[in-house]
Every structure is written in structure tokens, then in C-alpha cells.
Short mmCIF file of C-alpha atoms in Angstrom, two decimals:
data_model
loop_
_atom_site.label_atom_id
_atom_site.label_comp_id
_atom_site.label_asym_id
_atom_site.label_seq_id
_atom_site.Cartn_x
_atom_site.Cartn_y
_atom_site.Cartn_z
CA UNK G 10 36.46 -8.62 26.98
CA UNK G 11 35.90 -5.69 24.61
CA UNK G 12 33.21 -7.66 22.78
CA UNK G 13 31.41 -8.36 26.08
CA UNK G 14 31.31 -4.64 26.99
CA UNK G 15 30.10 -3.74 23.50
CA UNK G 16 27.23 -6.23 23.74
CA UNK G 17 26.35 -5.02 27.24
CA UNK G 18 26.44 -1.39 26.05
CA UNK G 19 24.28 -2.25 23.03
CA UNK G 20 21.69 -3.96 25.24
CA UNK G 21 21.65 -0.99 27.62
CA UNK G 22 21.15 1.47 24.75
CA UNK G 23 18.45 -0.72 23.19
CA UNK G 24 16.54 -1.01 26.48
CA UNK G 25 16.99 2.67 27.33
CA UNK G 26 15.71 3.99 24.00
CA UNK G 27 13.04 1.50 23.02
CA UNK G 28 9.53 2.89 23.24
CA UNK G 29 7.13 1.22 25.60
CA UNK G 30 3.63 0.29 24.64
CA UNK G 31 1.60 2.22 25.62
CA UNK G 32 4.09 5.05 25.22
CA UNK G 33 5.26 6.76 28.38
CA UNK G 34 4.41 10.10 26.77
CA UNK G 35 0.76 9.16 26.20
CA UNK G 36 -1.27 12.30 25.74
CA UNK G 37 -4.09 12.97 28.18
CA UNK G 38 -7.54 13.03 26.67
CA UNK G 39 -10.22 14.66 28.80
CA UNK G 40 -13.89 15.22 28.08
CA UNK G 41 -15.49 18.55 28.82
CA UNK G 42 -18.72 16.80 29.80
CA UNK G 43 -19.87 13.39 31.02
CA UNK G 44 -23.42 12.94 29.73
CA UNK G 45 -23.18 9.24 28.81
CA UNK G 46 -21.45 6.09 29.95
CA UNK G 47 -19.66 5.13 26.73
CA UNK G 48 -17.25 2.18 26.96
CA UNK G 49 -13.61 2.64 26.00
CA UNK G 50 -12.54 0.16 23.33
CA UNK G 51 -9.00 1.46 22.96
CA UNK G 52 -6.34 -1.24 22.73
CA UNK G 53 -2.70 -0.23 22.41
CA UNK G 54 -1.71 -3.36 20.47
CA UNK G 55 -4.28 -2.80 17.71
CA UNK G 56 -5.25 -0.01 15.36
CA UNK G 57 -8.85 1.14 15.96
CA UNK G 58 -10.45 2.90 13.01
CA UNK G 59 -13.83 4.59 13.16
CA UNK G 60 -15.89 6.29 10.45
CA UNK G 61 -18.63 8.74 11.26
CA UNK G 62 -21.03 10.67 9.06
CA UNK G 63 -21.95 13.55 11.34
CA UNK G 64 -24.83 14.66 9.09
CA UNK G 65 -24.30 18.35 8.50
CA UNK G 66 -22.13 18.80 11.60
CA UNK G 67 -23.08 20.48 13.87
CA UNK G 68 -26.84 19.85 14.05
CA UNK G 69 -27.43 21.70 17.34
CA UNK G 70 -25.55 23.94 19.75
CA UNK G 71 -24.57 20.90 21.87
CA UNK G 72 -23.39 18.67 19.00
CA UNK G 73 -19.72 19.70 19.20
CA UNK G 74 -19.55 18.93 22.93
CA UNK G 75 -21.38 15.63 22.40
CA UNK G 76 -19.01 14.53 19.62
CA UNK G 77 -16.02 15.53 21.77
CA UNK G 78 -17.30 13.38 24.63
CA UNK G 79 -17.88 10.35 22.42
CA UNK G 80 -14.36 10.60 20.96
CA UNK G 81 -12.68 11.09 24.34
CA UNK G 82 -14.65 8.19 25.85
CA UNK G 83 -13.99 5.72 23.02
CA UNK G 84 -10.44 6.88 22.14
CA UNK G 85 -10.20 5.40 18.63
CA UNK G 86 -6.80 5.75 16.96
CA UNK G 87 -8.22 7.27 13.80
CA UNK G 88 -11.61 8.65 12.77
CA UNK G 89 -12.90 9.42 9.27
CA UNK G 90 -15.59 12.13 9.32
CA UNK G 91 -18.11 13.11 6.66
CA UNK G 92 -20.38 16.18 6.36
CA UNK G 93 -18.36 18.71 8.31
CA UNK G 94 -18.45 22.47 8.41
CA UNK G 95 -14.96 23.98 8.64
CA UNK G 96 -15.81 26.20 11.62
CA UNK G 97 -17.26 23.40 13.75
CA UNK G 98 -14.43 21.02 12.86
CA UNK G 99 -11.86 23.65 13.86
CA UNK G 100 -13.66 24.06 17.20
CA UNK G 101 -13.61 20.27 17.75
CA UNK G 102 -9.89 20.27 16.97
CA UNK G 103 -9.26 22.91 19.64
CA UNK G 104 -11.19 20.80 22.17
CA UNK G 105 -9.09 17.64 21.66
CA UNK G 106 -5.41 18.67 21.43
CA UNK G 107 -4.22 15.04 21.75
CA UNK G 108 -5.61 14.39 18.26
CA UNK G 109 -4.31 15.73 14.98
CA UNK G 110 -6.88 16.89 12.43
CA UNK G 111 -6.87 17.23 8.65
CA UNK G 112 -9.76 18.16 6.38
CA UNK G 113 -10.72 18.96 2.85
CA UNK G 114 -11.17 22.54 1.79
CA UNK G 115 -13.80 22.26 -0.91
CA UNK G 116 -14.78 25.59 -2.41
CA UNK G 117 -17.23 26.64 -5.12
CA UNK G 118 -17.94 23.94 -7.66
CA UNK G 119 -17.64 21.32 -4.93
CA UNK G 120 -20.07 20.46 -2.17
CA UNK G 121 -18.42 22.90 0.26
CA UNK G 122 -20.95 22.32 3.06
CA UNK G 123 -19.93 18.66 3.27
CA UNK G 124 -16.21 18.59 4.02
CA UNK G 125 -14.34 15.37 4.84
CA UNK G 126 -11.97 15.14 7.78
CA UNK G 127 -9.68 12.73 9.58
CA UNK G 128 -8.69 12.86 13.25
CA UNK G 129 -5.81 10.72 14.57
CA UNK G 130 -4.16 10.16 17.95
CA UNK G 131 -0.86 12.00 17.93
CA UNK G 132 0.77 9.69 20.50
CA UNK G 133 0.57 6.56 18.30
CA UNK G 134 0.00 7.81 14.74
CA UNK G 135 2.18 10.03 12.60
CA UNK G 136 0.72 11.82 9.57
CA UNK G 137 3.11 11.64 6.62
CA UNK G 138 1.03 13.50 4.02
CA UNK G 139 -2.47 13.86 2.64
CA UNK G 140 -4.19 14.84 -0.60
CA UNK G 141 -7.54 15.10 -2.35
CA UNK G 142 -8.15 12.36 -4.93
CA UNK G 143 -9.96 12.87 -8.26
CA UNK G 144 -10.57 16.58 -7.75
CA UNK G 145 -10.71 16.95 -11.55
CA UNK G 146 -13.48 14.31 -11.75
CA UNK G 147 -15.57 14.94 -8.62
CA UNK G 148 -19.03 14.23 -10.06
CA UNK G 149 -18.98 10.47 -9.24
CA UNK G 150 -18.36 11.48 -5.62
CA UNK G 151 -21.24 14.01 -5.45
CA UNK G 152 -18.66 16.77 -5.77
CA UNK G 153 -16.95 15.55 -2.59
CA UNK G 154 -13.64 14.08 -3.80
CA UNK G 155 -12.05 11.51 -1.44
CA UNK G 156 -9.47 12.50 1.16
CA UNK G 157 -6.38 10.25 1.20
CA UNK G 158 -3.79 10.26 3.99
CA UNK G 159 -0.58 8.31 4.61
CA UNK G 160 0.18 7.39 8.22
CA UNK G 161 2.53 5.39 10.42
CA UNK G 162 1.01 3.67 13.45
CA UNK G 163 3.46 2.60 16.15
CA UNK G 164 3.43 1.11 19.58
CA UNK G 165 6.63 -0.03 21.24
CA UNK G 166 8.87 -1.65 18.63
CA UNK G 167 5.96 -2.31 16.27
CA UNK G 168 5.17 0.15 13.49
CA UNK G 169 3.06 -0.12 10.37
CA UNK G 170 2.59 2.32 7.56
CA UNK G 171 -0.85 2.53 5.97
CA UNK G 172 -3.07 4.67 3.79
CA UNK G 173 -6.55 5.81 4.71
CA UNK G 174 -9.09 6.96 2.12
CA UNK G 175 -12.18 8.78 3.36
CA UNK G 176 -15.03 8.63 0.83
CA UNK G 177 -18.49 10.17 1.15
CA UNK G 178 -20.60 8.36 -1.41
CA UNK G 179 -23.68 9.73 -3.10
CA UNK G 180 -27.03 8.83 -1.65
CA UNK G 181 -30.44 8.31 -3.14
CA UNK G 182 -30.39 8.05 -6.94
CA UNK G 183 -27.92 8.65 -9.79
#
């Protein structure tokens, strides 16, 4: 009899505290504009990763709003960005509070106009830590050392830890 109640209690606790997928506390993601009809490819049972060289972000006065709309329409779990300015990336971060943002902070001696960044959905991805790789040997990376981050992706009872490395390779020659 005691064993039966213990099992019943355990099942109740397990059902009560297990996370659903998608999570019940899913963060709302709203666009500030609706200029395009971009399909949403988000799938809660898979990890969607996107990489995007924004080419000297922002190019125009509307670029930040346009990038925000594309992200909020597509809803990827994680995005690797290249060629960011710190100011514009901070503005984008303020516009999408459901995403967490990390970025490099290259200074003199590095290619400081071409920062790297990563954005991740805070309702399914947890940032554990991040670092800059090879900062003492940045020349092979055009003075833009890679950005490495450790994450945990979870949905329901499933969770996976993974590392992401954002690299902005040299172009042209050399």
C-alpha cells in the first residue's frame, strides 16, 4: 500500500514538473514591421541554426528594422552573425528581448569594425559560457578571432549540450 502511494506520488510529481514542448513559458516574439511575407521554419523538436554575414551592419537606416523582421518571422533557435557594429547590434538586441545576444569586443589591433555575434532563443537555449579563440594568433582569421559559445538546447524532456563556433574567414587573396 505504501509502495503504491509512493509510485502514484512520483508519477504526479513527474507529470506536474516536466516541461512541455513547446514550453508553456514560450517568449513572445513580435516584429516592429511587416514588409515581407517570410515563412516561419521554426520547429520545436529540432535545433535551427542560421549564419548571416550582415556586410558592415547596418548598411542603411532601415537595415536594423529589416533584420529584426527577418529574425522574428523565421524564429531560428540560434544565429551566428558576422560584420557587426557594436552600436547597431546593441539596438537589435533591445528590439528582440526574447533572444539573448553575445558578441566579440575587438579593439585596436583587431578588425574592430567587423565584430562577430550570436543570438539565441532564451526559451529553449541556455548560454553556459563563451570566449574568443586564438586571440593571440588572429592573423589567419583576418584579425577577427572566432567566437566560441557553449549552450544547452532543451525542449520538454530532451536536452542537448553543444558548442557553436562563429568564424568570419578572410576573403579575396592571402
